[in-house]
Coordinates of C-alpha atoms in Angstrom, one line a residue:
Chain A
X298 CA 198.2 191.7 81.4
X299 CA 199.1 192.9 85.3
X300 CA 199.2 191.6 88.3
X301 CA 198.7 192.2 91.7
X302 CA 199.6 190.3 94.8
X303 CA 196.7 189.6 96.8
X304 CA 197.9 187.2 99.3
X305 CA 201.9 187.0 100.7
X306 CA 203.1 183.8 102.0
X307 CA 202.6 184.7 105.3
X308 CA 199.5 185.8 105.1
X309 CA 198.7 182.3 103.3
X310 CA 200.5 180.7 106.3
X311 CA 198.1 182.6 108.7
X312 CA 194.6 182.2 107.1
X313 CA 195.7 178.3 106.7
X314 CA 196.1 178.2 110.5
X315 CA 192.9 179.7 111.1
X316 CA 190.7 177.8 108.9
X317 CA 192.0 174.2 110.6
X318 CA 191.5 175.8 114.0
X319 CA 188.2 176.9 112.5
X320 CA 187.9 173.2 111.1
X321 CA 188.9 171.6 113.9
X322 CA 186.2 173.6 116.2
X323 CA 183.4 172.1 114.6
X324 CA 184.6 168.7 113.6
X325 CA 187.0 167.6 117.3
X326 CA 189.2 164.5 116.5
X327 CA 187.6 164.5 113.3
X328 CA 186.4 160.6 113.7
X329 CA 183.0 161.2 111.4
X330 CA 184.9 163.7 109.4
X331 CA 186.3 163.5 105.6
X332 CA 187.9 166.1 103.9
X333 CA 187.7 166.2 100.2
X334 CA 190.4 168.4 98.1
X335 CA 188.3 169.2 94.7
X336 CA 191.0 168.3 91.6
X337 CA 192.7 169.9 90.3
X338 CA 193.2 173.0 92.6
X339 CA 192.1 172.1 95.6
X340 CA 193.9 169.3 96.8
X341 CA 197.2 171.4 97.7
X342 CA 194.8 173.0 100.2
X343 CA 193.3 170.0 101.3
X344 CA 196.7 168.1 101.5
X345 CA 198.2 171.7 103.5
X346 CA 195.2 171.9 105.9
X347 CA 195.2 168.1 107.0
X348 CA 199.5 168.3 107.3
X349 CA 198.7 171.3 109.9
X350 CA 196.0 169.4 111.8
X351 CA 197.6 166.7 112.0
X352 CA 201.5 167.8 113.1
X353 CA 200.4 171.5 114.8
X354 CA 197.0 170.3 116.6
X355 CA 197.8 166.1 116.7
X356 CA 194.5 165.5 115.5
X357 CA 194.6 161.6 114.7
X358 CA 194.3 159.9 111.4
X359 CA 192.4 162.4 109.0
X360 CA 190.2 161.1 106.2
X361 CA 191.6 163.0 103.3
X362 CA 190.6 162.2 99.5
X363 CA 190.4 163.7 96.1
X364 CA 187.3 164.4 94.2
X365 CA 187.9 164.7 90.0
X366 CA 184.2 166.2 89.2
X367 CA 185.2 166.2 85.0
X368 CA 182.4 163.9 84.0
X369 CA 179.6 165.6 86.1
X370 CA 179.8 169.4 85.1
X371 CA 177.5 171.1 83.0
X372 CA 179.6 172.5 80.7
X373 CA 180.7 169.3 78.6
X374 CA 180.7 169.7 74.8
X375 CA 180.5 173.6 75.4
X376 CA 184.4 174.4 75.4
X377 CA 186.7 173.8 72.3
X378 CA 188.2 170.5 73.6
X379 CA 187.0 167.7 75.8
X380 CA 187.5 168.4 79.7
X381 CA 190.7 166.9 81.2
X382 CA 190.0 164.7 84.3
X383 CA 191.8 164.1 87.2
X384 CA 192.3 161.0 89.1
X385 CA 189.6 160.7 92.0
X386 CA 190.9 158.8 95.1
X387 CA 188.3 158.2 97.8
X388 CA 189.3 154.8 99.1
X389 CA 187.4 155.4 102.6
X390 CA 183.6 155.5 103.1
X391 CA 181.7 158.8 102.9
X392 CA 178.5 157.2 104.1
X393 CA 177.0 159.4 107.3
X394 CA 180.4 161.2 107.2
X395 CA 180.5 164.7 107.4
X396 CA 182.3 165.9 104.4
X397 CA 184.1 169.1 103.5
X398 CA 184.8 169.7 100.2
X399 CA 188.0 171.9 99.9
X400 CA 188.6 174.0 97.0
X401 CA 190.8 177.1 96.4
X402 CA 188.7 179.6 94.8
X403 CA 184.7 180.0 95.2
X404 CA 183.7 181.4 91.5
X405 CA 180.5 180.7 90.4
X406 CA 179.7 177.7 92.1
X407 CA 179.4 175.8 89.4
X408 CA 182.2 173.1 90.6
X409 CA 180.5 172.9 93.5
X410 CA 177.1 172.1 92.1
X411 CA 179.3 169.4 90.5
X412 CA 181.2 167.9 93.2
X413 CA 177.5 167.8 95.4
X414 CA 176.5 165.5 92.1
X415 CA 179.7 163.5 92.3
X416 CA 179.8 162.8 95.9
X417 CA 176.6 160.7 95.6
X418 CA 178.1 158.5 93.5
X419 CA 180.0 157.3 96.5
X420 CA 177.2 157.0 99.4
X421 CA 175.2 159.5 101.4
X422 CA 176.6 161.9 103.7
X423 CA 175.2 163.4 106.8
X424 CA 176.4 166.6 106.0
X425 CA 178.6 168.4 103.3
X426 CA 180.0 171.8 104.1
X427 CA 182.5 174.2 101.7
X428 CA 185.9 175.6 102.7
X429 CA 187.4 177.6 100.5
X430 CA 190.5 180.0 100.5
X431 CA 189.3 182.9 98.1
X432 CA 185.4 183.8 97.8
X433 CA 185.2 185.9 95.0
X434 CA 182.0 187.2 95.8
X435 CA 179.2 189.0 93.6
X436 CA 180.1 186.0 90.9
X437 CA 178.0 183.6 91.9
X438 CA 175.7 181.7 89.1
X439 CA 174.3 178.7 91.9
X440 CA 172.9 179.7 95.1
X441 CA 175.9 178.2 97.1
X442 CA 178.3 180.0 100.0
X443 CA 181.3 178.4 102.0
X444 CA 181.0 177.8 105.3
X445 CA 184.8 178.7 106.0
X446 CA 186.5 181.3 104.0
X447 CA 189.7 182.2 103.5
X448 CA 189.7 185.7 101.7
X449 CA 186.8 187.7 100.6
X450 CA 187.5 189.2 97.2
X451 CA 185.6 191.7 94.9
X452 CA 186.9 191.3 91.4
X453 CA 185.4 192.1 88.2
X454 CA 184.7 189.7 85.6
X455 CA 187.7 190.6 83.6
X456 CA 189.8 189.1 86.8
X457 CA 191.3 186.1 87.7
X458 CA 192.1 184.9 90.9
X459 CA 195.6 183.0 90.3
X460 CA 196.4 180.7 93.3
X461 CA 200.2 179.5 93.5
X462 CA 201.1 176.8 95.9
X463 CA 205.1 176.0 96.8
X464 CA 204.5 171.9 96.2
X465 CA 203.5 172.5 92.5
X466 CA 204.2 176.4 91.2
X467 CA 207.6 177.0 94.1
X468 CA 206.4 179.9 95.8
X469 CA 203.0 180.6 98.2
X470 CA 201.5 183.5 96.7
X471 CA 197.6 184.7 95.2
X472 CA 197.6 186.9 92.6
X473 CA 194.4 189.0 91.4
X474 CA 195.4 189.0 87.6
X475 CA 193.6 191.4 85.3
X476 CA 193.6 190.6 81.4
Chain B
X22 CA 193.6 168.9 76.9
X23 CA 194.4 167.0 73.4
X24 CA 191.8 165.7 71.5
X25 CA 191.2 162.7 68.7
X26 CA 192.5 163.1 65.5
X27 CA 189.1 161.9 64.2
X28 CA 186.0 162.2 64.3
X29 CA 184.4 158.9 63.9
X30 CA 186.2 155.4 65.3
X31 CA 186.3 153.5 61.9
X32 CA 189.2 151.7 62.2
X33 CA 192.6 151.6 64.2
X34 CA 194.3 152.6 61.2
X35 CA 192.8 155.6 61.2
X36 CA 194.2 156.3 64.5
X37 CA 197.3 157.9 65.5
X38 CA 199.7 156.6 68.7
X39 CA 197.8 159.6 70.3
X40 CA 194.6 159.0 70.1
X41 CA 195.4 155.4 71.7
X42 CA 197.0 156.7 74.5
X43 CA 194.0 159.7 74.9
X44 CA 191.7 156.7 75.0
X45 CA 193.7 154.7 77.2
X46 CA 193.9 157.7 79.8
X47 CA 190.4 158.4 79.7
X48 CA 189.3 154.6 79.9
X49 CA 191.4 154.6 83.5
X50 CA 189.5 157.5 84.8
X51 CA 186.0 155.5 84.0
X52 CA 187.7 152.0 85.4
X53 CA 187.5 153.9 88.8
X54 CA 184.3 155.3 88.0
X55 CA 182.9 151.6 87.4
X56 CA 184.5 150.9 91.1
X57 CA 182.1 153.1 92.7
X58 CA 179.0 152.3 94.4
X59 CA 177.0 154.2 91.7
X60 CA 179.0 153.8 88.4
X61 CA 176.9 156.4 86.3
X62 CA 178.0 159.8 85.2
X63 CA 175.8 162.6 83.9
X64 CA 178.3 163.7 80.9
X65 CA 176.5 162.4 78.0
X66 CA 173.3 163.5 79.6
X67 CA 172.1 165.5 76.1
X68 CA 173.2 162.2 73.7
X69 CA 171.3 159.8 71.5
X70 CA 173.2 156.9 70.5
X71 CA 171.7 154.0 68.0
X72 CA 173.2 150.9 68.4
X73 CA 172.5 149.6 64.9
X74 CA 173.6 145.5 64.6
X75 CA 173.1 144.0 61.3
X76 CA 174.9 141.0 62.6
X77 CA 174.0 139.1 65.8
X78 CA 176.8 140.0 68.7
X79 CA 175.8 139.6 72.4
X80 CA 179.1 140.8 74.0
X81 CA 179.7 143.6 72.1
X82 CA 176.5 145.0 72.1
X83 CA 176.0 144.5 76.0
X84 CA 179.4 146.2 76.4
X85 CA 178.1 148.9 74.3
X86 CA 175.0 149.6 76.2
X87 CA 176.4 149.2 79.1
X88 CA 179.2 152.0 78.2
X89 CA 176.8 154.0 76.7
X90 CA 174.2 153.9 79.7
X91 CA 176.6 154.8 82.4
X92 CA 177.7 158.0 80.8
X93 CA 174.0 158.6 80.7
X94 CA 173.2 158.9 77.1
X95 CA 169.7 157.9 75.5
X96 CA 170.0 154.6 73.9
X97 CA 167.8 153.0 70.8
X98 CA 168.8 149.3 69.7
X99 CA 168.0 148.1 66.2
X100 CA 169.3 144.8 64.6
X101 CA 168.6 144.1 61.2
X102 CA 166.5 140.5 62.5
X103 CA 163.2 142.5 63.1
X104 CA 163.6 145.4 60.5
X105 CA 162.7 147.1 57.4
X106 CA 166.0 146.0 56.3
X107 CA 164.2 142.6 55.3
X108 CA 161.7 144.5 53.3
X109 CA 164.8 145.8 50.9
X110 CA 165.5 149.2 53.1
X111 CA 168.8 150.3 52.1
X112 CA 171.4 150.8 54.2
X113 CA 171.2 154.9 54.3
X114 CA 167.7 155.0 54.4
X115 CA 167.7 152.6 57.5
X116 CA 170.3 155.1 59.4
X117 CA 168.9 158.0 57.6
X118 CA 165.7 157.3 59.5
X119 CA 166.9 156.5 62.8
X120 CA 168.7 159.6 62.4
X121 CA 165.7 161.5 61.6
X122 CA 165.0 161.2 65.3
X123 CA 167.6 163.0 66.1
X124 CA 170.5 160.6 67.1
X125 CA 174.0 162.3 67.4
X126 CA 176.2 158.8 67.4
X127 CA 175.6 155.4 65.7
X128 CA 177.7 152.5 66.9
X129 CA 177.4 149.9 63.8
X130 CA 177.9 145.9 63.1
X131 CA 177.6 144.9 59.6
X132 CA 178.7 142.0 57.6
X133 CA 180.4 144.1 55.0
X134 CA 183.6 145.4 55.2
X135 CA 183.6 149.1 54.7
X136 CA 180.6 149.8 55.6
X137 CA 181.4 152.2 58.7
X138 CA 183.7 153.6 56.6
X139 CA 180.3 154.3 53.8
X140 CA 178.3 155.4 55.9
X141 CA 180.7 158.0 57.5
X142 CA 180.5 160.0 54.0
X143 CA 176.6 159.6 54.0
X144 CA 175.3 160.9 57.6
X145 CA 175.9 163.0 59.7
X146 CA 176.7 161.4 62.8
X147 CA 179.6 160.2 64.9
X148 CA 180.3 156.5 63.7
X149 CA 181.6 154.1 65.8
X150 CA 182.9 150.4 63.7
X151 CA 181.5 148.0 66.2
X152 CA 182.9 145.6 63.7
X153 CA 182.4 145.3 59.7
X154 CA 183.2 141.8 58.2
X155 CA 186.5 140.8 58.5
X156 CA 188.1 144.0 58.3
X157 CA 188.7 145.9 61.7
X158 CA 187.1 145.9 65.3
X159 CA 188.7 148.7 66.7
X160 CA 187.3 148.8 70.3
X161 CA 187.9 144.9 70.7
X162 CA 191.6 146.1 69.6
X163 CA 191.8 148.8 71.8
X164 CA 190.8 146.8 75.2
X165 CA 193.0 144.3 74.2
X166 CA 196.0 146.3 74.4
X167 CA 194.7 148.3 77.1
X168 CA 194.3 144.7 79.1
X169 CA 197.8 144.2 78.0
X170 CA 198.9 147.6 79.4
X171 CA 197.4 146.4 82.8
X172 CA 198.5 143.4 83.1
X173 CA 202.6 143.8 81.7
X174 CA 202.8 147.8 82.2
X175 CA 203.5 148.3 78.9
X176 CA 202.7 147.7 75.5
X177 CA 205.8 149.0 73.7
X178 CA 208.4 145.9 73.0
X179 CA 206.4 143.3 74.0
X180 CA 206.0 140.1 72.1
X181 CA 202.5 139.3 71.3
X182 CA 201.5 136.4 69.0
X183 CA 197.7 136.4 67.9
X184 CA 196.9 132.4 67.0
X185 CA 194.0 131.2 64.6
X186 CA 191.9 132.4 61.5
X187 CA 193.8 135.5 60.7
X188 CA 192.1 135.2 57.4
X189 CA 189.0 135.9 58.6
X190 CA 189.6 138.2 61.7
X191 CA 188.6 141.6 61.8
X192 CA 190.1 140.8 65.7
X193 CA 193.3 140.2 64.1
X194 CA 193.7 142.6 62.0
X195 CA 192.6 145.7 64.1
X196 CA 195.0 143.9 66.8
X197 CA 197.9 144.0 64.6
X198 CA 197.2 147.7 63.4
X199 CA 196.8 148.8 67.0
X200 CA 200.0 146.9 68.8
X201 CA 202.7 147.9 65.7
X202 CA 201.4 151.6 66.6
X203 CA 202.4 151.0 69.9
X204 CA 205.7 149.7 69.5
X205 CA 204.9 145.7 70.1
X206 CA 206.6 143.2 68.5
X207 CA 203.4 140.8 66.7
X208 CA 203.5 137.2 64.8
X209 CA 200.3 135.2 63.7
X210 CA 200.1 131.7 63.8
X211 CA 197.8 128.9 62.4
X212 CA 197.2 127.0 59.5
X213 CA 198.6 128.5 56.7
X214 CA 194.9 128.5 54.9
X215 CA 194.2 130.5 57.6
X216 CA 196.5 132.8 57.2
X217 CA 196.7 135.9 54.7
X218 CA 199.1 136.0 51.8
X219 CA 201.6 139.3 52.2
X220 CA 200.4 139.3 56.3
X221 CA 204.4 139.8 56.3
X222 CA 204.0 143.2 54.7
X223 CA 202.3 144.6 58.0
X224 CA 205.1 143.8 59.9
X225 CA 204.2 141.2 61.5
X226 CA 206.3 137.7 61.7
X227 CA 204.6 134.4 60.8
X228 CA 205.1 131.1 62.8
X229 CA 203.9 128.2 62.0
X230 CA 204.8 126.3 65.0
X231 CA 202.9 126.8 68.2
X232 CA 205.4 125.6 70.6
X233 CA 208.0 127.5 69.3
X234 CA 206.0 130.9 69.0
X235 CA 204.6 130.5 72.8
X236 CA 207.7 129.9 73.8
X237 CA 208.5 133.2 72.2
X238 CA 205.5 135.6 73.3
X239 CA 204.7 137.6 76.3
X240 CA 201.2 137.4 75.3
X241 CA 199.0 135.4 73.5
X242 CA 195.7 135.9 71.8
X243 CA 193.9 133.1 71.0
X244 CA 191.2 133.8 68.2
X245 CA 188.1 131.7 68.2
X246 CA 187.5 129.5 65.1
X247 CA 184.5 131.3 63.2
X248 CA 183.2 128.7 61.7
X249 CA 180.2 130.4 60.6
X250 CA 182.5 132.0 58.1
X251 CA 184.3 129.1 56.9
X252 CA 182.5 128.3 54.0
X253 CA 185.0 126.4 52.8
X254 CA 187.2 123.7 54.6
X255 CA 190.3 125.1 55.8
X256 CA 191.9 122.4 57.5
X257 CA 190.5 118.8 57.4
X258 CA 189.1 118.3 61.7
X259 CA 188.5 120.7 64.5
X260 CA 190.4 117.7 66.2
X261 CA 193.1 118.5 64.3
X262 CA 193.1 122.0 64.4
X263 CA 193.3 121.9 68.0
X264 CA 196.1 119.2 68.2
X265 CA 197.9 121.7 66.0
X266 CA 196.8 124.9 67.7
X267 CA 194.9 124.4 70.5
X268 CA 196.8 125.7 74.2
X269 CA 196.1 123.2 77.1
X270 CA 197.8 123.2 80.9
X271 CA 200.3 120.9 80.0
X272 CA 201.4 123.0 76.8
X273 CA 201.9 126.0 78.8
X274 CA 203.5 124.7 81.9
X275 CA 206.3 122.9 79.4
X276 CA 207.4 126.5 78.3
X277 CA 210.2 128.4 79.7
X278 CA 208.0 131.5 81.0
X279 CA 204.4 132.5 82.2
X280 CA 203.2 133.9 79.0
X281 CA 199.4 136.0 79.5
X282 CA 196.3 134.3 77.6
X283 CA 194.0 136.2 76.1
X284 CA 190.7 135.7 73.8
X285 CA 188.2 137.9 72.6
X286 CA 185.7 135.5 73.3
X287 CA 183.4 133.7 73.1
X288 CA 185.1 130.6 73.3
X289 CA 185.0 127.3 71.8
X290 CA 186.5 125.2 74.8
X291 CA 188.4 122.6 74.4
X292 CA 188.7 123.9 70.5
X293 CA 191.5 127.1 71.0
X294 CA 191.9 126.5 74.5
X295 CA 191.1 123.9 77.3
X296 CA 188.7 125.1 80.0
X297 CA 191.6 125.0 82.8
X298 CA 193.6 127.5 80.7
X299 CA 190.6 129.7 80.2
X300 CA 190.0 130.0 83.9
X301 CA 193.6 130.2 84.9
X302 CA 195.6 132.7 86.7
X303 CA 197.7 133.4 83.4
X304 CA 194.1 134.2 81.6
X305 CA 192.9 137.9 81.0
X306 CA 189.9 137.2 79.5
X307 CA 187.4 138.2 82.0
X308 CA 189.5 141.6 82.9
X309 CA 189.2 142.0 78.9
X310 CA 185.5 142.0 79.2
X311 CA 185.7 143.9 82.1
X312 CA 187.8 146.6 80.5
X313 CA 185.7 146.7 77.4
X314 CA 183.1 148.5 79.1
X315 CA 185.6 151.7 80.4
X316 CA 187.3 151.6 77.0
X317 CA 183.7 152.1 75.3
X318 CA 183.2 154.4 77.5
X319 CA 186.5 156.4 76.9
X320 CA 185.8 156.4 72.9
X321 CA 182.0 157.6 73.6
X322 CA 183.3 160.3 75.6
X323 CA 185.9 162.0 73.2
X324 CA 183.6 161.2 70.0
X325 CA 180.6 163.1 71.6
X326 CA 182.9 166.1 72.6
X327 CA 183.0 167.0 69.1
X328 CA 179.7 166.9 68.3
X329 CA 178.4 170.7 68.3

């Protein structure tokens, strides 16, 4: 197994900025906004991206939840042990919000497909949109693309995009891993 | 991920201290699920479940259908009233057929002890005891404790005396099994016709005075008088039994502590316990129907995720 770094701190640190000045663009004082971190994986970007909002652009309260989409993927019963799930924690409305779903690495979309499933449970948006930090395009099962992107990455099937965050693996860095 | 150590829910004593907390962790994912607008997930969207009652239940079974409906399985109900099983079917030919149609799970009520156990070695499908005679009720078991868990934190070293027909109790028995696994201190109490010779070999203290084990308990769970299976007399009036054993207002507010109340329905008011204590502040019983449902759910979940 090998490993390359894709992604330094810094230039974690400076795609981060971009994408909430790319966030905040479209969505202002973010008043009909939500953002929703996608468990596991996700939530350390969503929980980074609101903190920079909030303290470097003084964008007001910010919606933020976490979305556990365990019970609605389509692979249940398919893998060797049940799926884990994650605690979801949406205690805001979501109902003619416009929600971003934040996740850390776009694959096949299949967590996606999920999470569009799994928002319903909690009311009807006006409008869901994707950010996500590494597209790995070219791997795509489901006909679904990010509306804000971190990275763009080719890698092969045999490759796995490892994403590392300080608050839970003590060091910002992205890996491409090949096995 | 771990998984069960089984694959069918016969009884808590076929369960490890692992399984019970899997099933506990899963059931709090599906409490928040049943606090959202739409409480319906699509995991068990490729499931047939039977829920086959050869004895008549109204809670259980709901709670069952319920659990089994909002994980999004295909449900067929049976009970033995309207069936074959009048005509002389036997008890494998009755699942064998409803399993002909290509059910993957059958959750099961029957009169006879063992017979979850039976019919494990006879089908192939996931068997869940939904309570067989007077020997175990696992899933009753398991939301009590996982009530318990809510309301006190903890189940490990609490005191928790179970009061009534303990001879007769599948309740009490899968209650015992499950809260020595996880580290609870347990007594019965009730009249000693009621209660089993050797109970004392299952580690579990006996009390024969109900003032004196309340005033022990954390927790108390009151078993309902079944007198559909007393055949026999056990103890000479029901006005008796409830001078003897019954909990009222003034009972519990002469004790040194708040001690929880707990029943696993339905209830003969005024019999086990008064109607004000039923629908007090120190009662769990509605959060114990409440929580049936998630921990239904929970057991569902990890049984059908080893069906291939």
């Amino acid at each position: 197994m090998s490993q390359k770094v894709l992604l330094s701190s810094k230039e974690i640190n400076i795609i981060l900025h971009r994408l909430a000045c790319q966030l905040l663009e479209n969505h202002l004082n973010f008043k009909d906004t939500v953002l929703i971190g996608i468990q596991p994986r996700g939530i350390f970007l969503a929980v980074r991206l609101a903190k920079i909002l909030k303290e470097e652009y003084g964008v007001g309260p910010i919606d933020l939840g976490f979305l556990d989409i365990t019970f609605y993927r389509d692979d249940f019963r398919r893998g060797d042990k049940p799926l884990e799930a994650n605690k979801t924690k949406i205690d805001f409305p979501i109902e003619d919000k416009n929600v971003v779903f934040i996740d850390d690495v776009l694959y096949t979309g299949r967590s996606i497909r999920a999470a569009l499933t799994a928002i319903q449970s909690f009311g009807r948006p006006k409008e869901i949109e994707l950010l996500t930090l590494i597209d790995r395009r070219f791997s795509r099962h489901l006909p679904i693309q990010p509306n804000y992107r971190g990275r763009q990455v080719d890698a092969i099937n045999g490759e796995k995009v490892k994403v590392m965050w300080k608050e839970n693996d003590g060091e910002d860095v992205i890996y491409l891993v090949k096995t | 991920m771990s998984e069960l150590s089984v694959n069918h829910l016969l009884g808590i004593k076929y369960l490890k201290e692992t399984d019970i907390q899997l099933i506990f962790e899963t059931a709090d994912h599906f409490k928040e699920v049943l606090s959202r607008s739409i409480k319906k997930v699509p995991s068990l969207r490729d499931i047939t479940i039977a829920n086959i009652f050869f004895e008549n239940s109204t809670r259980t079974r709901l709670s069952f259908e319920l659990a089994e409906k909002r994980l999004s399985a295909d449900v067929v109900n049976f009970s033995s009233g309207q069936s074959s099983v009048k005509k002389g079917e036997t008890l494998i030919d009755t699942v064998n057929n409803i399993l002909s149609m290509k059910v993957d799970m059958v959750v099961m009520r029957h009169p006879n002890p063992g017979a979850g156990i039976f019919l494990s070695n006879h089908v192939k499908a996931a068997i869940v005891n939904a309570g067989d005679g007077a020997h175990e009720h696992p899933t009753q078991a398991l939301l009590d404790s996982f009530s318990i868990r809510e309301r006190l934190g903890d189940v490990s070293g609490k005191n928790v005396l179970i009061v009534g027909d303990i001879l007769h109790s599948r309740v009490a028995l899968s209650n015992i099994f499950a809260l020595k696994l996880q580290g609870a201190n347990v007594k019965v109490c009730g009249p000693k016709t009621l209660i089993p010779k050797h109970i004392e070999s299952l580690g579990v203290g006996v009390e024969s005075n109900l003032r004196k084990a309340l005033n022990w308990c954390d927790v108390a769970n009151m078993l309902r008088i079944q007198n559909e299976r007393l055949d026999i007399s056990y103890f000479p009036t029901t006005r008796e039994y409830t001078q003897q054993y019954g909990v009222n207002k003034a009972l519990l507010n002469s004790l040194d502590k708040e001690i929880v109340i707990m029943h696993p329905g339905p209830i003969n008011r005024g019999v086990e316990i008064t109607s004000d204590v039923a629908d007090s502040k120190q009662s769990i019983i509605l959060n114990q129907v409440e929580n049936g449902v998630a921990i239904r759910m929970a057991v569902i979940y990890l049984l059908a995720s080893k069906i291939k």
